[in-house]
Amino acid sequence: VRSTSASTGSRDSVRSNSAYRDSVRSTSASTGSRDSVRSTSASRDSVRSTSASTGSRESVRSTSASRDSVRSTSASTGSRDSVRATSASRDSVRSTSASRDSVRSTSASTGSRDSVRSTSASRDSVRSTSASRDSVRSTSASRDSVRSTSASRDSVSSTSASRDSVRSTSASRDSVRPTSASRDSVRSTSASTGSRDSVRSTFASKDSVRSTSASRDCQVYFCFQRLCQVHFCFQRLCQVHFCFHWFQRFCQVQFCLQRLCQVHFCFHRFQRFCQVHFCFQRLCQVHFCFHWFQRICQVHFCFQRLCQVHFYSVRATSASRDSVRSTSASRDSVRPTSASRDSVRSTSASTGSRDTVRSTSASRDSVR
């Protein structure tokens, strides 16, 4: 916010952004120029018409924070009007928006045009607000706008003080003609007042720069935090991949071990089967051998019986031969002569003939 000194009457113009080129012109009461004091609603209409004429596509958004800033601006406007009523000069105060408050005051002696427009800090806050809808940034922007409003109040009060000093200087001029030294003192006073205003504007610009750097630090911190989260997620992903890899290796080893156990089991079963088969084979061989041995024994027994039968038949044959021989010998001894037969027959009439017949029949039975 820049104020014009009363002695020089030069124009100081603080221009807002290129999109909004508003000019509020007011003329002091001494020169008979135009004084225009417009309310907040009129300034809103002028802002809308200006935005329509410039063809900018920015939309003025009225949030709750901007409404609070408008209310504080309207209160500050009322206080400014009271200051103007006491100083008997008509200062034009126009608020373009919640964040673009421009206070323009014109000195009563020179009638020069002072246009107070929002600084680059408010411009940056408006652009950042329109760019992102972050509540924290909009709050900081509203705080910066309140600070700029308070700075503008200080500038108005300093301007009224400088006007009082100028009026007292002009009164002293009417009563006592001051020398060139008093004029130099007046000029130095106005110069010092301008330097104070420049210092204040410098401080305001520093505050805006600090707020900008703070917002950038917040952005950097937010980006760093997101980067840490991404790094953490990537680390967890690597751990999960590592665990899955080891689990896969473990599953492969377990599968191989299971297959090995199956092979071992099958080999063991095959071995047992081979043993059983071998034992069965040996058993079959033993059975076969026993069967043949039994057959051999049977054949041997039959042959032995056959030999016994043959031996007995030979013995019987020899015995029969001996009996035949004894029979033939007995026949030879029995064959009597005809004389003895007659004697025998004659004897048979007796008791001893029966015994001879019996012996003969007995010998016949033995022969048979």
CSV table of C-alpha atoms in Angstrom, one decimal:
chain,number,residue,atom,x,y,z
A,1,VAL,CA,0.0,0.0,0.0
A,2,ARG,CA,1.5,3.3,-1.1
A,3,SER,CA,0.4,6.7,-0.2
A,4,THR,CA,1.2,9.9,-2.0
A,5,SER,CA,2.7,12.8,-0.1
A,6,ALA,CA,0.8,16.0,0.1
A,7,SER,CA,3.7,18.3,-1.1
A,8,THR,CA,4.7,16.6,-4.3
A,9,GLY,CA,1.3,15.5,-5.6
A,10,SER,CA,2.9,12.6,-7.5
A,11,ARG,CA,1.0,9.6,-8.4
A,12,ASP,CA,1.8,6.3,-6.8
A,13,SER,CA,0.0,3.3,-8.4
A,14,VAL,CA,0.1,-0.1,-7.0
A,15,ARG,CA,-1.1,-2.4,-9.7
A,16,SER,CA,-2.7,-5.7,-9.1
A,17,ASN,CA,-2.4,-8.7,-11.5
A,18,SER,CA,-2.7,-8.3,-15.2
A,19,ALA,CA,-6.1,-10.0,-15.3
A,20,TYR,CA,-7.8,-7.3,-13.1
A,21,ARG,CA,-7.0,-3.7,-14.0
A,22,ASP,CA,-9.4,-1.8,-11.8
A,23,SER,CA,-9.0,1.9,-11.5
A,24,VAL,CA,-10.8,3.8,-8.7
A,25,ARG,CA,-10.5,7.5,-9.2
A,26,SER,CA,-11.4,10.0,-6.6
A,27,THR,CA,-10.9,13.7,-6.5
A,28,SER,CA,-10.4,15.8,-3.4
A,29,ALA,CA,-13.1,18.2,-2.2
A,30,SER,CA,-10.9,21.2,-2.7
A,31,THR,CA,-10.5,20.8,-6.4
A,32,GLY,CA,-14.1,19.9,-7.0
A,33,SER,CA,-13.4,16.6,-8.7
A,34,ARG,CA,-15.4,13.5,-8.4
A,35,ASP,CA,-15.5,11.6,-5.2
A,36,SER,CA,-16.8,8.1,-5.4
A,37,VAL,CA,-17.4,5.9,-2.4
A,38,ARG,CA,-18.8,2.6,-3.4
A,39,SER,CA,-20.0,-0.1,-1.2
A,40,THR,CA,-18.9,-3.7,-1.2
A,41,SER,CA,-21.8,-4.8,-3.4
A,42,ALA,CA,-21.0,-2.2,-5.9
A,43,SER,CA,-17.4,-3.2,-5.9
A,44,ARG,CA,-18.4,-6.8,-6.5
A,45,ASP,CA,-20.5,-5.7,-9.5
A,46,SER,CA,-17.5,-3.7,-10.8
A,47,VAL,CA,-15.3,-6.8,-10.3
A,48,ARG,CA,-17.7,-9.0,-12.2
A,49,SER,CA,-18.0,-6.5,-15.1
A,50,THR,CA,-14.2,-6.1,-15.1
A,51,SER,CA,-13.7,-9.8,-15.3
A,52,ALA,CA,-16.3,-10.1,-18.1
A,53,SER,CA,-14.5,-7.3,-20.0
A,54,THR,CA,-11.1,-8.8,-19.7
A,55,GLY,CA,-12.3,-12.2,-20.7
A,56,SER,CA,-10.6,-14.0,-17.8
A,57,ARG,CA,-12.0,-17.4,-17.0
A,58,GLU,CA,-11.4,-17.2,-13.3
A,59,SER,CA,-14.4,-17.6,-11.1
A,60,VAL,CA,-14.8,-15.7,-7.9
A,61,ARG,CA,-15.7,-18.2,-5.3
A,62,SER,CA,-17.2,-17.1,-2.1
A,63,THR,CA,-16.3,-19.6,0.7
A,64,SER,CA,-16.9,-19.3,4.4
A,65,ALA,CA,-13.4,-18.0,4.9
A,66,SER,CA,-13.9,-15.3,2.2
A,67,ARG,CA,-17.2,-14.3,3.7
A,68,ASP,CA,-15.5,-13.7,7.0
A,69,SER,CA,-12.8,-11.7,5.3
A,70,VAL,CA,-15.6,-9.6,3.5
A,71,ARG,CA,-17.2,-9.0,6.9
A,72,SER,CA,-14.0,-7.9,8.4
A,73,THR,CA,-13.4,-5.7,5.3
A,74,SER,CA,-16.8,-4.2,5.7
A,75,ALA,CA,-16.0,-3.4,9.3
A,76,SER,CA,-12.7,-1.9,8.3
A,77,THR,CA,-14.6,0.1,5.6
A,78,GLY,CA,-16.9,1.5,8.3
A,79,SER,CA,-13.8,2.5,10.3
A,80,ARG,CA,-12.3,4.1,7.3
A,81,ASP,CA,-15.5,6.0,6.6
A,82,SER,CA,-15.3,7.3,10.2
A,83,VAL,CA,-11.7,8.3,9.6
A,84,ARG,CA,-12.7,10.1,6.5
A,85,ALA,CA,-15.5,11.9,8.2
A,86,THR,CA,-13.1,13.2,10.8
A,87,SER,CA,-10.4,14.1,8.3
A,88,ALA,CA,-13.1,15.8,6.1
A,89,SER,CA,-11.7,14.1,3.0
A,90,ARG,CA,-13.4,11.6,0.8
A,91,ASP,CA,-11.3,8.5,0.4
A,92,SER,CA,-12.4,5.8,-1.9
A,93,VAL,CA,-12.2,2.3,-0.5
A,94,ARG,CA,-13.0,-0.5,-2.8
A,95,SER,CA,-12.8,-4.2,-2.1
A,96,THR,CA,-12.6,-6.2,-5.3
A,97,SER,CA,-13.0,-9.6,-3.6
A,98,ALA,CA,-12.4,-11.3,-0.3
A,99,SER,CA,-8.7,-11.6,-1.0
A,100,ARG,CA,-8.3,-8.5,-3.3
A,101,ASP,CA,-9.0,-5.6,-1.1
A,102,SER,CA,-7.7,-2.3,-2.6
A,103,VAL,CA,-7.7,0.9,-0.6
A,104,ARG,CA,-7.0,4.0,-2.6
A,105,SER,CA,-6.8,7.3,-0.9
A,106,THR,CA,-6.2,10.7,-2.5
A,107,SER,CA,-4.7,13.6,-0.6
A,108,ALA,CA,-7.0,16.7,0.0
A,109,SER,CA,-4.4,19.3,-1.2
A,110,THR,CA,-3.3,18.0,-4.6
A,111,GLY,CA,-6.3,15.9,-5.8
A,112,SER,CA,-4.0,13.4,-7.3
A,113,ARG,CA,-5.1,10.0,-8.1
A,114,ASP,CA,-4.1,7.2,-5.7
A,115,SER,CA,-5.0,3.7,-6.6
A,116,VAL,CA,-4.4,1.2,-4.0
A,117,ARG,CA,-4.4,-2.3,-5.3
A,118,SER,CA,-3.7,-5.7,-3.9
A,119,THR,CA,-0.1,-6.7,-3.7
A,120,SER,CA,1.7,-9.6,-5.3
A,121,ALA,CA,1.2,-11.6,-2.0
A,122,SER,CA,-2.6,-11.3,-2.3
A,123,ARG,CA,-2.3,-12.2,-6.0
A,124,ASP,CA,-0.3,-15.3,-5.1
A,125,SER,CA,-2.8,-16.2,-2.4
A,126,VAL,CA,-5.7,-15.8,-4.9
A,127,ARG,CA,-4.0,-17.9,-7.5
A,128,SER,CA,-3.0,-20.6,-5.1
A,129,THR,CA,-6.6,-20.6,-3.8
A,130,SER,CA,-8.0,-21.0,-7.3
A,131,ALA,CA,-5.4,-23.6,-8.2
A,132,SER,CA,-5.9,-25.9,-5.2
A,133,ARG,CA,-8.9,-26.3,-2.8
A,134,ASP,CA,-6.8,-27.0,0.2
A,135,SER,CA,-8.5,-25.7,3.3
A,136,VAL,CA,-5.2,-24.9,5.0
A,137,ARG,CA,-4.0,-22.8,2.1
A,138,SER,CA,-7.3,-20.9,1.9
A,139,THR,CA,-7.1,-20.2,5.6
A,140,SER,CA,-3.5,-19.0,5.3
A,141,ALA,CA,-4.6,-16.8,2.3
A,142,SER,CA,-7.4,-15.3,4.4
A,143,ARG,CA,-5.0,-14.6,7.2
A,144,ASP,CA,-2.7,-12.9,4.8
A,145,SER,CA,-5.6,-10.9,3.5
A,146,VAL,CA,-6.5,-9.9,7.1
A,147,ARG,CA,-2.9,-8.8,7.6
A,148,SER,CA,-3.0,-6.8,4.4
A,149,THR,CA,-6.2,-5.2,5.7
A,150,SER,CA,-4.6,-4.2,9.0
A,151,ALA,CA,-1.6,-2.9,7.0
A,152,SER,CA,-4.0,-0.8,4.9
A,153,ARG,CA,-5.6,0.5,8.1
A,154,ASP,CA,-2.2,1.5,9.4
A,155,SER,CA,-1.5,3.2,6.0
A,156,VAL,CA,-4.8,5.1,6.2
A,157,SER,CA,-4.1,6.2,9.8
A,158,SER,CA,-0.6,7.3,8.7
A,159,THR,CA,-2.1,9.1,5.7
A,160,SER,CA,-4.6,10.9,8.0
A,161,ALA,CA,-1.7,11.8,10.3
A,162,SER,CA,0.2,13.2,7.4
A,163,ARG,CA,-2.9,15.2,6.4
A,164,ASP,CA,-3.2,16.6,9.8
A,165,SER,CA,0.5,17.6,9.7
A,166,VAL,CA,0.0,19.1,6.2
A,167,ARG,CA,-3.0,21.0,7.5
A,168,SER,CA,-1.1,22.3,10.4
A,169,THR,CA,1.7,23.2,8.1
A,170,SER,CA,-0.6,25.1,5.8
A,171,ALA,CA,-2.2,26.9,8.8
A,172,SER,CA,1.3,27.9,9.9
A,173,ARG,CA,2.0,29.1,6.4
A,174,ASP,CA,-1.1,31.3,6.5
A,175,SER,CA,-0.2,32.8,9.8
A,176,VAL,CA,3.6,32.9,9.5
A,177,ARG,CA,5.3,32.6,6.2
A,178,PRO,CA,7.8,29.8,6.8
A,179,THR,CA,11.2,30.0,5.4
A,180,SER,CA,12.8,27.6,3.0
A,181,ALA,CA,14.1,25.6,6.0
A,182,SER,CA,10.5,25.0,7.3
A,183,ARG,CA,9.6,23.8,3.8
A,184,ASP,CA,12.5,21.5,3.8
A,185,SER,CA,11.4,20.1,7.1
A,186,VAL,CA,7.9,19.6,5.8
A,187,ARG,CA,9.3,17.8,2.8
A,188,SER,CA,11.6,15.7,4.9
A,189,THR,CA,8.6,14.8,7.1
A,190,SER,CA,6.6,13.7,4.0
A,191,ALA,CA,9.6,11.9,2.8
A,192,SER,CA,10.0,10.1,6.1
A,193,THR,CA,6.3,9.3,6.0
A,194,GLY,CA,6.7,7.8,2.5
A,195,SER,CA,9.8,5.9,3.7
A,196,ARG,CA,7.8,4.5,6.6
A,197,ASP,CA,5.1,3.4,4.2
A,198,SER,CA,7.7,1.8,2.0
A,199,VAL,CA,9.2,0.0,5.0
A,200,ARG,CA,5.8,-1.3,5.9
A,201,SER,CA,5.1,-2.4,2.4
A,202,THR,CA,8.5,-4.1,2.5
A,203,PHE,CA,7.6,-5.9,5.7
A,204,ALA,CA,4.3,-6.9,4.1
A,205,SER,CA,6.1,-8.3,1.1
A,206,LYS,CA,8.5,-10.1,3.4
A,207,ASP,CA,5.6,-11.7,5.2
A,208,SER,CA,4.1,-12.7,1.9
A,209,VAL,CA,7.4,-14.2,0.9
A,210,ARG,CA,7.6,-16.0,4.2
A,211,SER,CA,4.1,-17.4,3.8
A,212,THR,CA,5.0,-18.5,0.2
A,213,SER,CA,8.1,-20.2,1.4
A,214,ALA,CA,6.2,-21.8,4.3
A,215,SER,CA,3.6,-23.1,1.8
A,216,ARG,CA,6.4,-24.4,-0.3
A,217,ASP,CA,8.0,-26.1,2.7
A,218,CYS,CA,4.6,-27.7,3.4
A,219,GLN,CA,4.5,-28.9,-0.1
A,220,VAL,CA,8.0,-30.3,0.1
A,221,TYR,CA,7.2,-31.9,3.4
A,222,PHE,CA,4.0,-33.4,2.0
A,223,CYS,CA,5.9,-34.8,-1.0
A,224,PHE,CA,8.6,-36.2,1.2
A,225,GLN,CA,6.0,-37.8,3.4
A,226,ARG,CA,4.3,-39.4,0.3
A,227,LEU,CA,7.8,-40.6,-0.8
A,228,CYS,CA,8.4,-42.2,2.5
A,229,GLN,CA,5.0,-44.0,2.3
A,230,VAL,CA,5.8,-45.2,-1.2
A,231,HIS,CA,9.2,-46.4,0.0
A,232,PHE,CA,7.6,-48.2,3.0
A,233,CYS,CA,5.1,-49.9,0.7
A,234,PHE,CA,7.9,-50.9,-1.7
A,235,GLN,CA,9.8,-52.3,1.2
A,236,ARG,CA,6.8,-54.3,2.4
A,237,LEU,CA,6.3,-55.6,-1.1
A,238,CYS,CA,9.9,-56.7,-1.3
A,239,GLN,CA,9.5,-58.6,2.0
A,240,VAL,CA,6.3,-60.3,0.8
A,241,HIS,CA,8.1,-61.3,-2.4
A,242,PHE,CA,11.0,-62.6,-0.5
A,243,CYS,CA,8.8,-64.6,1.9
A,244,PHE,CA,6.8,-65.9,-1.1
A,245,HIS,CA,10.1,-67.0,-2.8
A,246,TRP,CA,11.2,-68.9,0.3
A,247,PHE,CA,7.8,-70.4,0.7
A,248,GLN,CA,7.9,-71.6,-2.9
A,249,ARG,CA,11.3,-73.1,-2.4
A,250,PHE,CA,10.1,-74.8,0.8
A,251,CYS,CA,7.1,-76.2,-1.1
A,252,GLN,CA,9.4,-77.5,-3.8
A,253,VAL,CA,11.7,-79.2,-1.3
A,254,GLN,CA,8.7,-80.7,0.5
A,255,PHE,CA,7.3,-82.0,-2.8
A,256,CYS,CA,10.6,-83.6,-3.7
A,257,LEU,CA,10.9,-85.1,-0.2
A,258,GLN,CA,7.3,-86.4,-0.6
A,259,ARG,CA,8.2,-88.0,-4.0
A,260,LEU,CA,11.3,-89.4,-2.5
A,261,CYS,CA,9.3,-91.0,0.4
A,262,GLN,CA,6.9,-92.4,-2.2
A,263,VAL,CA,9.7,-93.9,-4.2
A,264,HIS,CA,11.3,-95.3,-1.0
A,265,PHE,CA,7.9,-96.8,0.0
A,266,CYS,CA,7.4,-98.3,-3.4
A,267,PHE,CA,10.9,-99.7,-3.4
A,268,HIS,CA,10.4,-101.2,0.1
A,269,ARG,CA,7.1,-102.7,-1.0
A,270,PHE,CA,8.8,-104.1,-4.1
A,271,GLN,CA,11.6,-105.5,-2.0
A,272,ARG,CA,9.1,-107.2,0.3
A,273,PHE,CA,7.3,-108.5,-2.7
A,274,CYS,CA,10.5,-109.9,-4.1
A,275,GLN,CA,11.3,-111.6,-0.8
A,276,VAL,CA,7.9,-113.1,-0.6
A,277,HIS,CA,8.1,-114.2,-4.2
A,278,PHE,CA,11.5,-115.8,-3.6
A,279,CYS,CA,10.2,-117.5,-0.5
A,280,PHE,CA,7.2,-118.8,-2.4
A,281,GLN,CA,9.5,-120.0,-5.2
A,282,ARG,CA,11.6,-121.8,-2.7
A,283,LEU,CA,8.6,-123.3,-1.2
A,284,CYS,CA,7.4,-124.4,-4.6
A,285,GLN,CA,10.7,-126.0,-5.2
A,286,VAL,CA,10.6,-127.8,-1.9
A,287,HIS,CA,7.1,-128.9,-2.6
A,288,PHE,CA,8.1,-130.2,-6.0
A,289,CYS,CA,11.1,-132.0,-4.5
A,290,PHE,CA,8.9,-133.5,-1.8
A,291,HIS,CA,6.4,-134.6,-4.4
A,292,TRP,CA,9.1,-136.3,-6.4
A,293,PHE,CA,10.6,-137.9,-3.3
A,294,GLN,CA,7.2,-139.1,-2.4
A,295,ARG,CA,6.7,-140.6,-5.8
A,296,ILE,CA,10.1,-142.2,-5.6
A,297,CYS,CA,9.3,-143.6,-2.3
A,298,GLN,CA,6.1,-145.0,-3.6
A,299,VAL,CA,7.8,-146.6,-6.5
A,300,HIS,CA,10.5,-148.0,-4.3
A,301,PHE,CA,7.9,-149.4,-1.9
A,302,CYS,CA,6.1,-151.0,-4.8
A,303,PHE,CA,9.3,-152.4,-6.2
A,304,GLN,CA,10.2,-153.8,-2.8
A,305,ARG,CA,6.8,-155.5,-2.5
A,306,LEU,CA,7.2,-156.8,-6.0
A,307,CYS,CA,10.6,-158.3,-4.9
A,308,GLN,CA,9.1,-159.8,-1.9
A,309,VAL,CA,6.3,-161.4,-3.9
A,310,HIS,CA,8.9,-162.8,-6.3
A,311,PHE,CA,11.0,-164.2,-3.5
A,312,TYR,CA,8.0,-165.8,-1.9
A,313,SER,CA,6.9,-167.3,-5.3
A,314,VAL,CA,10.4,-168.7,-5.8
A,315,ARG,CA,10.3,-170.2,-2.3
A,316,ALA,CA,6.9,-171.8,-2.9
A,317,THR,CA,8.1,-173.2,-6.2
A,318,SER,CA,11.1,-174.8,-4.6
A,319,ALA,CA,9.0,-176.2,-1.8
A,320,SER,CA,6.5,-177.7,-4.2
A,321,ARG,CA,9.4,-179.2,-6.2
A,322,ASP,CA,10.6,-180.9,-3.0
A,323,SER,CA,7.2,-182.2,-2.2
A,324,VAL,CA,6.8,-183.5,-5.7
A,325,ARG,CA,10.1,-185.2,-5.3
A,326,SER,CA,9.1,-186.8,-2.0
A,327,THR,CA,5.8,-187.9,-3.5
A,328,SER,CA,7.5,-189.6,-6.4
A,329,ALA,CA,9.9,-191.2,-3.9
A,330,SER,CA,7.0,-192.4,-1.8
A,331,ARG,CA,5.3,-193.6,-4.9
A,332,ASP,CA,8.3,-195.6,-5.8
A,333,SER,CA,8.3,-197.1,-2.3
A,334,VAL,CA,4.6,-197.7,-2.3
A,335,ARG,CA,4.6,-199.5,-5.6
A,336,PRO,CA,4.4,-203.0,-4.4
A,337,THR,CA,4.8,-206.1,-6.3
A,338,SER,CA,1.9,-208.0,-7.3
A,339,ALA,CA,2.6,-210.3,-4.5
A,340,SER,CA,2.8,-207.7,-1.9
A,341,ARG,CA,-0.4,-206.1,-3.2
A,342,ASP,CA,-2.2,-209.3,-2.7
A,343,SER,CA,-0.8,-209.6,0.7
A,344,VAL,CA,-1.8,-206.0,1.4
A,345,ARG,CA,-5.2,-206.6,0.0
A,346,SER,CA,-5.5,-209.6,2.1
A,347,THR,CA,-4.3,-207.7,5.0
A,348,SER,CA,-6.8,-204.9,4.3
A,349,ALA,CA,-9.5,-207.2,5.2
A,350,SER,CA,-8.0,-207.0,8.6
A,351,THR,CA,-7.8,-204.0,10.8
A,352,GLY,CA,-4.4,-202.8,9.6
A,353,SER,CA,-5.5,-202.3,6.1
A,354,ARG,CA,-7.3,-199.1,7.0
A,355,ASP,CA,-4.2,-197.3,8.2
A,356,THR,CA,-2.4,-198.0,4.9
A,357,VAL,CA,-5.3,-196.5,3.0
A,358,ARG,CA,-5.3,-193.5,5.2
A,359,SER,CA,-1.6,-192.9,4.7
A,360,THR,CA,-2.0,-193.2,1.0
A,361,SER,CA,-4.8,-190.7,1.0
A,362,ALA,CA,-2.6,-188.4,3.2
A,363,SER,CA,0.2,-188.6,0.8
A,364,ARG,CA,-2.1,-187.8,-2.0
A,365,ASP,CA,-3.2,-184.7,-0.1
A,366,SER,CA,0.3,-183.6,0.4
A,367,VAL,CA,1.1,-184.0,-3.3
A,368,ARG,CA,-1.9,-181.9,-4.1
